[in-house]
Short mmCIF file of C-alpha atoms and ligand atoms in Angstrom, two decimals:
data_model
loop_
_atom_site.label_atom_id
_atom_site.label_comp_id
_atom_site.label_asym_id
_atom_site.label_seq_id
_atom_site.Cartn_x
_atom_site.Cartn_y
_atom_site.Cartn_z
CA MET A 18 61.60 -1.55 -65.29
CA SER A 19 63.36 -2.97 -68.16
CA ALA A 20 66.63 -1.45 -69.59
CA VAL A 21 66.65 0.57 -72.78
CA THR A 22 67.86 -1.60 -75.70
CA MET A 23 68.95 -0.50 -79.05
CA GLU A 24 65.59 -1.62 -80.62
CA LYS A 25 63.46 0.24 -78.28
CA LEU A 26 65.46 3.46 -78.79
CA VAL A 27 65.50 3.08 -82.64
CA SER A 28 61.81 2.59 -82.58
CA LEU A 29 61.02 5.55 -80.37
CA ALA A 30 63.36 7.67 -82.33
CA LYS A 31 61.55 6.74 -85.50
CA ARG A 32 57.84 6.85 -83.93
CA ARG A 33 58.43 10.51 -82.58
CA GLY A 34 60.53 11.78 -85.38
CA PHE A 35 63.78 12.13 -83.90
CA VAL A 36 65.90 9.87 -86.26
CA PHE A 37 64.96 8.28 -89.34
CA GLN A 38 66.98 5.70 -91.59
CA SER A 39 68.29 7.72 -94.41
CA SER A 40 66.81 7.07 -98.01
CA GLU A 41 64.28 4.65 -96.30
CA ILE A 42 62.13 4.23 -99.30
CA TYR A 43 64.84 3.01 -101.25
CA GLY A 44 66.01 0.51 -98.62
CA GLY A 45 68.15 2.69 -96.67
CA LEU A 46 71.92 3.30 -96.99
CA GLY A 47 74.15 1.48 -94.51
CA SER A 48 74.33 3.23 -91.29
CA THR A 49 73.38 6.71 -92.47
CA TRP A 50 70.51 8.49 -90.40
CA ASP A 51 68.22 11.47 -90.95
CA TYR A 52 67.22 13.80 -88.10
CA GLY A 53 63.49 14.27 -87.98
CA PRO A 54 61.63 17.45 -86.54
CA LEU A 55 62.38 16.63 -82.88
CA GLY A 56 65.97 15.11 -83.54
CA VAL A 57 67.16 18.26 -85.22
CA GLU A 58 65.98 20.45 -82.33
CA LEU A 59 67.45 18.36 -79.69
CA LYS A 60 70.91 18.22 -81.75
CA ARG A 61 70.47 22.01 -82.13
CA ASN A 62 70.03 22.26 -78.25
CA VAL A 63 73.38 20.26 -77.94
CA LYS A 64 75.34 22.37 -80.42
CA ASN A 65 73.85 25.62 -79.30
CA ARG A 66 74.69 24.76 -75.69
CA TRP A 67 78.32 23.82 -76.65
CA TRP A 68 78.86 27.05 -78.56
CA ARG A 69 77.51 29.05 -75.77
CA ASP A 70 79.72 27.30 -72.98
CA MET A 71 82.67 27.07 -75.13
CA VAL A 72 82.78 30.14 -77.27
CA THR A 73 80.42 32.89 -76.20
CA ALA A 74 81.13 32.45 -72.61
CA ARG A 75 84.87 32.80 -72.94
CA GLU A 76 86.99 35.70 -73.72
CA ASN A 77 89.93 33.50 -75.11
CA VAL A 78 88.01 31.32 -77.40
CA VAL A 79 86.75 32.33 -80.91
CA GLY A 80 84.69 30.33 -83.52
CA MET A 81 85.22 29.52 -87.37
CA ASP A 82 83.70 27.46 -89.70
CA ALA A 83 86.07 25.88 -92.42
CA ALA A 84 85.27 23.98 -95.72
CA ILE A 85 84.76 20.33 -95.79
CA LEU A 86 86.82 20.03 -98.84
CA MET A 87 90.49 21.00 -98.28
CA ASN A 88 93.75 20.95 -100.48
CA PRO A 89 94.78 17.11 -100.24
CA LYS A 90 98.17 18.20 -99.05
CA VAL A 91 96.55 19.12 -95.67
CA TRP A 92 95.99 15.28 -95.17
CA GLU A 93 99.41 14.38 -96.08
CA ALA A 94 100.76 16.94 -93.54
CA SER A 95 98.26 15.95 -90.62
CA GLY A 96 99.39 12.17 -91.21
CA HIS A 97 96.02 11.17 -92.28
CA VAL A 98 97.01 9.64 -95.90
CA ALA A 99 99.98 7.70 -94.25
CA GLN A 100 98.51 6.69 -90.81
CA PHE A 101 94.75 6.85 -90.69
CA HIS A 102 94.27 3.08 -91.43
CA ASP A 103 92.37 0.13 -90.07
CA LEU A 104 93.76 -3.25 -90.48
CA LEU A 105 91.19 -5.58 -92.21
CA VAL A 106 91.13 -9.33 -92.79
CA ASP A 107 88.66 -11.44 -94.91
CA SER A 108 87.47 -14.95 -94.30
CA ARG A 109 87.74 -16.69 -97.81
CA LYS A 110 85.23 -19.22 -96.62
CA THR A 111 82.26 -16.99 -95.22
CA LYS A 112 83.50 -13.81 -97.39
CA LYS A 113 83.00 -11.63 -94.50
CA ARG A 114 85.41 -8.86 -93.90
CA TYR A 115 86.59 -7.88 -90.39
CA ARG A 116 88.49 -5.21 -88.62
CA LEU A 117 91.24 -6.99 -87.10
CA ASP A 118 90.77 -5.43 -83.74
CA HIS A 119 87.17 -6.31 -83.66
CA LEU A 120 87.94 -9.90 -84.72
CA LEU A 121 90.52 -10.19 -82.10
CA GLU A 122 88.04 -8.81 -79.35
CA ALA A 123 85.84 -11.57 -80.31
CA GLN A 124 88.26 -14.33 -79.79
CA LYS A 125 89.08 -16.78 -77.13
CA PRO A 126 92.21 -15.35 -75.00
CA GLU A 127 94.29 -18.32 -75.89
CA ALA A 128 94.05 -17.57 -79.64
CA VAL A 129 95.12 -13.96 -79.24
CA ALA A 130 97.77 -14.90 -76.95
CA ALA A 131 99.05 -17.46 -79.61
CA LEU A 132 98.96 -14.82 -82.34
CA ALA A 133 100.97 -12.61 -80.02
CA GLU A 134 103.59 -15.04 -79.46
CA GLN A 135 103.94 -15.82 -83.13
CA LEU A 136 104.84 -12.19 -83.56
CA GLY A 137 107.06 -12.12 -80.55
CA HIS A 138 104.81 -9.63 -78.80
CA VAL A 139 105.07 -9.77 -75.02
CA PHE A 140 102.43 -8.65 -73.03
CA SER A 141 101.08 -8.85 -69.47
CA GLY A 142 97.78 -9.54 -68.09
CA ASP A 143 94.58 -9.93 -70.15
CA PRO A 144 95.62 -10.73 -73.89
CA GLN A 145 92.33 -8.97 -75.11
CA SER A 146 92.70 -5.78 -73.03
CA THR A 147 92.53 -2.61 -75.07
CA GLU A 148 96.19 -2.03 -74.61
CA ASN A 149 97.18 -5.34 -75.71
CA ILE A 150 95.08 -5.35 -78.79
CA VAL A 151 96.27 -2.07 -79.87
CA ALA A 152 99.89 -3.09 -79.20
CA LEU A 153 99.09 -6.30 -81.26
CA LEU A 154 97.79 -4.38 -84.13
CA GLY A 155 100.91 -2.28 -84.02
CA ALA A 156 102.94 -5.62 -84.31
CA VAL A 157 101.03 -6.81 -87.07
CA ALA A 158 101.42 -3.59 -89.07
CA ALA A 159 104.93 -3.54 -88.36
CA ALA A 160 105.58 -7.09 -89.54
CA GLY A 161 104.02 -6.69 -92.92
CA ASP A 162 102.50 -10.12 -94.20
CA VAL A 163 101.20 -11.85 -91.23
CA ASP A 164 99.56 -15.15 -91.51
CA ILE A 165 96.97 -15.21 -88.84
CA ASN A 166 95.86 -19.04 -89.72
CA GLY A 167 97.13 -21.58 -87.41
CA VAL A 168 96.44 -20.08 -83.89
CA GLY A 169 92.74 -20.99 -83.79
CA ILE A 170 90.90 -17.83 -84.71
CA LEU A 171 87.12 -18.14 -84.79
CA ASP A 172 84.93 -16.74 -87.48
CA PRO A 173 82.59 -14.64 -85.12
CA SER A 174 79.73 -15.09 -87.59
CA ASN A 175 79.70 -19.02 -87.27
CA ARG A 176 81.87 -19.34 -83.95
CA LYS A 177 83.83 -22.03 -85.89
CA ILE A 178 87.49 -22.20 -86.15
CA ASP A 179 88.41 -20.51 -89.57
CA ALA A 180 91.72 -21.39 -91.16
CA ASP A 181 91.43 -19.46 -94.37
CA TRP A 182 91.85 -15.86 -93.55
CA THR A 183 93.68 -13.48 -95.85
CA THR A 184 96.65 -11.60 -94.58
CA PRO A 185 95.52 -8.36 -92.77
CA ARG A 186 95.93 -5.29 -94.94
CA GLN A 187 95.80 -1.64 -94.53
CA PHE A 188 92.53 0.28 -95.24
CA ASN A 189 92.72 4.14 -95.21
CA LEU A 190 89.32 5.52 -93.62
CA MET A 191 89.26 8.80 -95.57
CA LEU A 192 86.50 9.16 -98.13
CA LYS A 193 87.70 10.16 -101.45
CA THR A 194 86.23 12.30 -104.13
CA TYR A 195 87.28 14.25 -107.24
CA LEU A 196 87.03 17.84 -107.93
CA GLY A 197 86.38 19.12 -111.28
CA PRO A 198 85.66 17.24 -114.63
CA THR A 199 88.48 14.49 -114.53
CA GLU A 200 88.82 11.74 -111.99
CA ASP A 201 92.53 11.41 -111.66
CA GLU A 202 95.24 11.46 -109.12
CA GLY A 203 95.44 15.38 -109.73
CA SER A 204 91.80 15.88 -108.93
CA LEU A 205 91.71 13.53 -105.86
CA THR A 206 90.80 15.02 -102.37
CA TYR A 207 89.15 13.99 -99.27
CA LEU A 208 86.03 14.78 -97.33
CA ARG A 209 87.67 15.72 -93.94
CA PRO A 210 87.81 13.12 -91.38
CA GLU A 211 88.01 15.69 -88.45
CA THR A 212 87.32 19.37 -88.27
CA ALA A 213 90.40 20.09 -86.43
CA GLN A 214 92.73 20.77 -89.49
CA GLY A 215 90.52 23.59 -90.75
CA ILE A 216 91.32 25.20 -87.44
CA PHE A 217 95.17 24.37 -87.82
CA VAL A 218 95.61 25.65 -91.29
CA ASN A 219 93.70 28.89 -90.26
CA PHE A 220 95.53 29.40 -87.08
CA LEU A 221 97.68 32.42 -88.13
CA ASN A 222 94.61 33.96 -90.02
CA VAL A 223 92.55 33.74 -86.68
CA GLN A 224 95.31 34.63 -84.23
CA THR A 225 96.20 37.77 -86.47
CA THR A 226 92.58 39.00 -87.21
CA ALA A 227 91.16 38.36 -83.71
CA ARG A 228 94.39 39.68 -82.04
CA MET A 229 94.63 36.51 -79.76
CA ARG A 230 97.19 35.83 -77.12
CA LEU A 231 98.36 32.47 -75.59
CA PRO A 232 96.41 30.58 -74.09
CA PHE A 233 93.46 30.93 -76.65
CA GLY A 234 91.01 28.35 -78.51
CA ILE A 235 89.64 28.21 -81.81
CA ALA A 236 86.23 26.25 -81.94
CA GLN A 237 84.35 24.66 -84.67
CA ILE A 238 81.11 22.58 -85.31
CA GLY A 239 80.81 20.51 -88.60
CA LYS A 240 80.48 17.38 -90.46
CA ALA A 241 83.19 15.00 -90.62
CA PHE A 242 83.49 11.63 -92.74
CA ARG A 243 85.15 8.51 -92.18
CA ASN A 244 84.74 5.14 -94.39
CA GLU A 245 84.37 3.12 -91.24
CA ILE A 246 84.41 -0.46 -91.70
CA THR A 247 82.27 -1.45 -88.93
CA THR A 248 79.76 0.89 -88.36
CA GLY A 249 76.50 0.17 -86.25
CA ASN A 250 74.84 0.86 -83.06
CA PHE A 251 72.62 3.43 -84.46
CA ILE A 252 74.16 6.90 -84.69
CA PHE A 253 77.20 5.73 -82.37
CA ARG A 254 79.47 5.04 -85.26
CA THR A 255 78.33 6.18 -88.79
CA ARG A 256 80.35 7.44 -91.87
CA GLU A 257 79.01 10.96 -91.84
CA PHE A 258 78.93 12.61 -88.35
CA GLU A 259 79.32 15.84 -86.67
CA GLN A 260 82.08 17.00 -84.38
CA MET A 261 82.30 19.86 -81.97
CA GLU A 262 86.12 20.66 -81.65
CA LEU A 263 88.15 22.98 -79.64
CA GLU A 264 91.92 23.72 -80.41
CA PHE A 265 93.34 25.47 -77.57
CA PHE A 266 96.70 26.74 -78.11
CA VAL A 267 99.17 27.15 -75.09
CA PRO A 268 102.83 27.64 -74.41
CA PRO A 269 104.44 24.12 -74.86
CA ALA A 270 105.31 23.86 -71.28
CA ASP A 271 101.60 24.28 -70.05
CA THR A 272 99.95 21.29 -72.11
CA SER A 273 99.41 18.90 -68.97
CA LYS A 274 97.88 21.69 -66.87
CA TRP A 275 95.52 22.46 -69.63
CA LEU A 276 94.87 18.87 -70.38
CA ASP A 277 93.59 18.45 -66.87
CA TYR A 278 91.51 21.80 -67.06
CA TRP A 279 89.67 20.72 -70.16
CA THR A 280 89.03 17.10 -69.11
CA GLU A 281 87.18 18.61 -65.78
CA ALA A 282 85.58 21.35 -67.78
CA ARG A 283 84.15 18.78 -70.37
CA LEU A 284 83.21 16.29 -68.11
CA ASN A 285 81.10 18.93 -66.00
CA TRP A 286 79.57 20.07 -69.39
CA TYR A 287 78.00 16.61 -69.92
CA LEU A 288 76.83 16.64 -66.38
CA SER A 289 75.10 20.11 -67.05
CA LEU A 290 73.14 18.60 -69.79
CA GLY A 291 71.53 16.41 -67.14
CA ILE A 292 73.29 13.12 -68.02
CA SER A 293 73.57 10.80 -64.74
CA PRO A 294 76.94 11.11 -63.09
CA GLY A 295 77.01 7.20 -62.55
CA HIS A 296 77.05 6.90 -66.32
CA LEU A 297 79.89 8.86 -66.99
CA ARG A 298 83.50 8.44 -66.63
CA VAL A 299 87.03 9.73 -67.56
CA ARG A 300 89.44 7.12 -69.12
CA PRO A 301 92.96 8.05 -69.80
CA HIS A 302 94.61 6.35 -72.65
CA SER A 303 97.58 4.12 -72.29
CA ALA A 304 100.66 4.87 -74.27
CA ASP A 305 99.89 2.07 -76.88
CA GLU A 306 96.54 3.48 -77.60
CA LEU A 307 97.50 7.06 -78.46
CA ALA A 308 96.62 8.40 -81.93
CA HIS A 309 99.62 9.22 -83.94
CA TYR A 310 99.60 13.05 -83.23
CA SER A 311 98.89 12.75 -79.48
CA ALA A 312 101.01 12.72 -76.40
CA ALA A 313 98.37 12.02 -73.78
CA CYS A 314 94.51 11.77 -74.03
CA ASN A 315 91.71 11.25 -71.71
CA ASP A 316 88.39 9.99 -73.12
CA ILE A 317 84.95 11.01 -71.68
CA GLU A 318 82.81 7.85 -71.91
CA TYR A 319 79.19 7.05 -71.45
CA GLN A 320 77.74 3.77 -70.42
CA PHE A 321 75.61 2.75 -73.16
CA PRO A 322 73.33 -0.14 -71.92
CA PHE A 323 73.16 -1.54 -75.37
CA LEU A 324 76.83 -1.68 -75.68
CA GLN A 325 76.86 -4.20 -72.48
CA LYS A 326 77.69 -7.66 -73.68
CA ASP A 327 78.96 -10.61 -71.57
CA ASP A 328 81.65 -9.01 -69.79
CA GLU A 329 81.69 -5.77 -71.51
CA GLU A 330 80.38 -2.88 -69.33
CA GLY A 331 79.37 -0.81 -72.29
CA TRP A 332 81.49 2.28 -72.07
CA GLY A 333 81.62 4.29 -75.19
CA GLU A 334 83.59 7.36 -76.10
CA LEU A 335 81.80 10.57 -76.39
CA GLU A 336 84.85 12.89 -76.51
CA GLY A 337 88.47 12.69 -76.56
CA ILE A 338 90.80 15.47 -74.95
CA ALA A 339 94.22 15.15 -76.14
CA ASP A 340 97.57 16.71 -76.08
CA ARG A 341 98.39 17.06 -79.47
CA GLY A 342 101.72 19.01 -78.59
CA THR A 343 103.24 20.90 -81.69
CA TYR A 344 102.55 18.04 -83.82
CA ASP A 345 100.04 19.59 -86.31
CA LEU A 346 101.48 23.07 -86.62
CA ASP A 347 105.06 21.72 -87.07
CA ARG A 348 103.74 19.28 -89.87
CA HIS A 349 101.90 22.20 -91.72
CA MET A 350 105.02 24.33 -91.36
CA GLU A 351 107.09 21.71 -92.84
CA HIS A 352 104.73 20.74 -95.68
CA SER A 353 103.45 24.20 -96.63
CA GLY A 354 106.74 26.05 -96.10
CA LYS A 355 105.01 28.78 -94.32
CA LYS A 356 106.10 30.00 -90.71
CA LEU A 357 103.14 29.50 -88.31
CA SER A 358 105.07 30.76 -85.23
CA PHE A 359 103.96 34.36 -83.98
CA MET A 360 104.82 37.07 -81.63
CA ASP A 361 102.91 36.62 -78.64
CA PRO A 362 102.35 40.06 -76.99
CA GLY A 363 101.80 38.24 -73.61
CA LEU A 364 104.94 36.47 -73.73
CA ASN A 365 106.94 38.87 -75.41
CA GLU A 366 108.60 36.30 -77.84
CA LYS A 367 108.04 34.27 -81.09
CA VAL A 368 106.48 31.09 -80.12
CA LEU A 369 104.98 28.06 -81.96
CA PRO A 370 102.12 27.00 -79.34
CA ALA A 371 101.28 23.33 -78.53
CA VAL A 372 97.62 22.36 -78.61
CA VAL A 373 95.21 20.78 -76.21
CA GLU A 374 92.08 19.43 -78.15
CA ALA A 375 88.80 18.77 -76.87
CA SER A 376 86.89 16.77 -79.56
CA ALA A 377 83.29 15.65 -79.00
CA GLY A 378 80.76 13.92 -81.21
CA VAL A 379 77.35 15.61 -81.74
CA ASP A 380 75.57 12.43 -82.62
CA ARG A 381 77.06 10.50 -79.85
CA THR A 382 76.01 13.13 -77.21
CA VAL A 383 72.39 13.01 -78.68
CA LEU A 384 72.57 9.16 -78.36
CA ALA A 385 73.78 9.55 -74.85
CA LEU A 386 71.06 12.00 -73.94
CA LEU A 387 68.42 9.76 -75.56
CA SER A 388 69.57 6.59 -73.79
CA ASP A 389 70.04 8.43 -70.45
CA ALA A 390 66.62 9.82 -70.68
CA TYR A 391 64.50 6.72 -71.86
CA HIS A 392 62.64 5.28 -69.07
CA GLU A 393 59.65 2.77 -68.99
CA GLU A 394 57.27 2.63 -66.16
CA GLU A 395 54.08 1.47 -64.92
CA VAL A 396 51.29 4.03 -64.38
CA PRO A 397 47.68 3.50 -63.01
CA THR A 398 45.25 4.16 -65.31
CA ALA A 399 42.14 6.26 -64.46
CA GLY A 400 39.48 4.06 -62.82
CA SER A 401 40.39 0.85 -61.50
CA GLY A 402 41.97 -0.74 -64.74
CA GLU A 403 45.43 -2.55 -64.94
CA PRO A 404 48.39 -0.34 -64.81
CA GLU A 405 49.62 0.69 -68.16
CA LYS A 406 53.16 1.07 -69.43
CA ARG A 407 54.33 4.60 -69.96
CA VAL A 408 57.53 5.41 -72.06
CA VAL A 409 58.92 8.62 -70.98
CA LEU A 410 61.94 10.58 -72.08
CA ARG A 411 63.37 12.45 -68.97
CA LEU A 412 65.31 15.05 -70.87
CA SER A 413 66.39 18.25 -69.17
CA PRO A 414 63.96 21.04 -70.07
CA ALA A 415 67.12 23.01 -71.55
CA MET A 416 67.78 19.96 -74.08
CA ALA A 417 64.15 18.81 -74.76
CA PRO A 418 62.88 19.76 -78.30
CA ILE A 419 59.69 20.83 -76.99
CA THR A 420 59.51 22.97 -73.67
CA VAL A 421 55.86 23.18 -73.49
CA ALA A 422 52.74 21.76 -75.37
CA VAL A 423 49.47 23.58 -75.02
CA LEU A 424 46.49 21.17 -75.37
CA PRO A 425 42.94 22.33 -75.53
CA LEU A 426 40.82 19.73 -73.52
CA VAL A 427 38.10 19.74 -76.34
CA ASN A 428 37.88 21.45 -79.47
CA LYS A 429 34.83 23.51 -78.43
CA ASP A 430 33.36 25.94 -75.89
CA GLY A 431 36.15 28.57 -76.61
CA MET A 432 39.00 26.30 -75.59
CA PRO A 433 40.69 26.06 -78.93
CA GLU A 434 40.91 29.84 -79.20
CA ILE A 435 42.55 30.38 -75.92
CA ALA A 436 45.09 27.39 -76.46
CA ARG A 437 46.02 28.90 -79.90
CA LYS A 438 46.55 32.36 -78.34
CA LEU A 439 48.57 30.90 -75.63
CA VAL A 440 50.91 28.93 -77.84
CA ASP A 441 51.41 31.86 -79.98
CA ASP A 442 52.27 34.15 -77.15
CA LEU A 443 54.74 31.47 -75.71
CA ARG A 444 56.42 30.85 -78.85
CA GLY A 445 58.70 33.71 -78.74
CA ASP A 446 60.25 32.64 -75.46
CA PHE A 447 59.94 28.72 -75.42
CA ALA A 448 59.85 25.94 -77.91
CA ALA A 449 56.13 25.76 -77.94
CA PHE A 450 53.79 23.31 -79.42
CA HIS A 451 50.10 23.02 -80.13
CA ASP A 452 48.37 19.54 -80.17
CA ALA A 453 44.48 19.25 -80.29
CA GLY A 454 44.25 15.68 -81.80
CA GLY A 455 43.02 12.82 -79.70
CA SER A 456 42.21 12.23 -76.08
CA ILE A 457 44.11 14.07 -73.57
CA GLY A 458 45.67 10.75 -72.05
CA ARG A 459 47.01 10.02 -75.55
CA ARG A 460 48.41 13.63 -76.05
CA TYR A 461 50.28 13.36 -72.83
CA ARG A 462 51.65 10.04 -73.71
CA ARG A 463 52.97 11.48 -76.97
CA GLN A 464 54.41 14.28 -75.21
CA ASP A 465 56.11 12.10 -72.57
CA GLU A 466 57.96 10.19 -75.44
CA ALA A 467 58.83 13.21 -77.12
CA GLY A 468 60.57 14.42 -73.80
CA THR A 469 58.30 17.63 -73.32
CA PRO A 470 58.79 18.55 -69.72
CA PHE A 471 55.35 20.44 -69.49
CA CYS A 472 51.93 20.18 -70.88
CA VAL A 473 49.49 23.17 -70.49
CA THR A 474 45.86 22.11 -70.45
CA VAL A 475 43.08 24.50 -71.46
CA ASP A 476 39.98 23.12 -69.99
CA GLY A 477 36.41 24.22 -68.88
CA GLN A 478 37.60 26.07 -65.75
CA THR A 479 39.91 28.23 -68.00
CA THR A 480 37.15 29.82 -69.64
CA GLU A 481 35.60 30.76 -66.16
CA ASP A 482 38.73 31.88 -64.12
CA GLN A 483 41.53 32.44 -66.62
CA THR A 484 43.61 29.41 -65.15
CA VAL A 485 45.21 26.30 -67.00
CA THR A 486 46.61 23.18 -65.51
CA VAL A 487 50.50 22.53 -65.92
CA ARG A 488 51.36 18.92 -66.01
CA HIS A 489 54.90 17.91 -65.11
CA ARG A 490 56.32 15.12 -67.16
CA ASP A 491 58.19 13.13 -64.82
CA SER A 492 56.02 13.23 -61.77
CA MET A 493 52.60 13.69 -63.87
CA GLN A 494 51.61 16.11 -60.93
CA GLN A 495 49.27 18.85 -62.15
CA GLU A 496 49.03 22.32 -60.91
CA ARG A 497 46.57 25.18 -61.62
CA VAL A 498 48.39 28.26 -62.76
CA ALA A 499 46.98 31.60 -64.00
CA LEU A 500 47.09 32.13 -67.59
CA GLU A 501 49.07 35.33 -67.44
CA GLN A 502 51.59 33.50 -65.01
CA VAL A 503 52.40 30.66 -67.29
CA LYS A 504 55.57 32.26 -68.72
CA ASP A 505 56.96 33.19 -65.37
CA TYR A 506 56.04 29.71 -64.00
CA LEU A 507 57.82 27.95 -66.86
CA ARG A 508 60.87 30.03 -66.53
CA ALA A 509 61.02 29.21 -62.92
CA ASN A 510 60.76 25.62 -63.42
CA MET A 511 63.24 25.17 -66.31
CA ALA A 512 66.28 25.11 -63.97
N1 GAP B 17 90.22 15.50 -83.99
C1 GAP B 17 90.38 14.50 -83.25
C2 GAP B 17 89.37 13.35 -83.47
O1 GAP B 17 88.72 13.55 -84.59
P1 GAP B 17 88.37 11.16 -82.87
O2 GAP B 17 88.46 10.36 -81.36
O3 GAP B 17 88.81 10.46 -83.74
O4 GAP B 17 89.25 12.40 -82.38
C3 GAP B 17 86.32 12.63 -81.92
O5 GAP B 17 86.82 11.87 -82.84
C4 GAP B 17 84.98 12.52 -81.55
O6 GAP B 17 84.20 12.32 -83.01
C5 GAP B 17 84.74 10.87 -80.86
O7 GAP B 17 84.99 11.13 -79.52
C6 GAP B 17 83.24 10.79 -81.20
O8 GAP B 17 82.43 11.41 -80.46
C7 GAP B 17 83.17 11.32 -82.70
N2 GAP B 17 83.23 10.27 -83.75
C8 GAP B 17 84.41 9.90 -84.30
N3 GAP B 17 84.27 8.84 -85.11
C9 GAP B 17 82.74 8.68 -85.27
C10 GAP B 17 81.89 8.10 -86.05
N4 GAP B 17 82.48 7.22 -86.94
N5 GAP B 17 80.59 8.06 -85.77
C11 GAP B 17 80.26 9.09 -84.89
N6 GAP B 17 80.81 9.72 -84.14
C12 GAP B 17 82.30 9.64 -84.27
#
């Protein structure tokens, strides 16, 4: 049936308690979202799976948890104070502000080509390809005060040519805050824009205390903050989000081998969550696109149906796997004056390792899971009525917030007692949920929307022969299973 749209997903997320608008009773706060009872479980399943596969299962990766607030010198060293910018332009007519890259993406190609020509920027192929837009931004930034009027740039809000644009200016994306009682330069610091720097500044502490030898990784999950100009698309781009980052330290000559290794491992990880292979791809960055710290990068992208517009295919980044070389450790050595090289017992020499990073977004993974799982279908109703619409989240059992819902068919004849006992018994091993409210059909629909793979119904027969029905979410098939076999049955069907 029809494809998932953003509206449908936001509505389901709210209806079932996955994600709510933040501060909703006060009218919300731009692009900030709160995870509700089901959302927090889904998110936790993603993070637990990542930690299990990236840290617990690996001998050469250890974890850490750094503070969000760091000495501001960290951000000077990392390059974020000088280089973590977006170029912004304002329309004096409509008073709207745009990121220059997004404004250029919304133009006719002739206007982009004319701007490139004005700046003496040479490109081949599509003027609006990612590579060309990125290179053009570089040319604008390098040229300083650039007048973008006169090349026929449309204001995307009214699709009319605007000739009253301000010159593009740089806007730093880090969120500022002040520590202590005074609000001056001396107390200024930032909310971290990536968790990675907490790892780099602790690199020697971890290496020494955990006695790691190359190659080894340090992993971290935590919040990051960016004062994004253009937010939107639900939890895809927000100002507060969560990252799962691995910094993998290797001998400098080995980075390309490890970049390949982690790209493949991370793609397989998304597949292991049950995401359809056809909706995932790896996209290597072109040289122009690379972040200031990176020598090579592969993005893992998911095809979000709601990002598909006109000729855009809807690919959005879930994770970047980057060769950061020795950039970060070099910069921290330079700015702190501390040596970060160490005697590697395996190599028997002093080394300053290079880094291959795998940096994933928790919220984007949750969005990809919801988007991939969302299905609408028509199902026959009992009797001869019209078929009815069913919304079902086909989450893999390992990701689903609730694994099994236990439902007494009616609230009498001993059924509630058996259901209560069963759900209490299951709780230790599975995410189990008890629901006695409303008709059985309505309860099944609620669990379909929650993505619950199994519903166990206690009915009249249960009191006679100690069996229950297990209903499978996707096929809606039901089987009778002995009460004492339910746990084993669920375990066998989880895979
Ligand atoms: N340490 C490298 C780094 O931070 P990034 O590509 O800027 O690299 C990594 O971010 C991941 O963090 C992205 O692939 C995305 O999943 C997530 N992410 C970045 N900005 C985000 C935002 N504004 N909202 C939600 N997730 C974001």
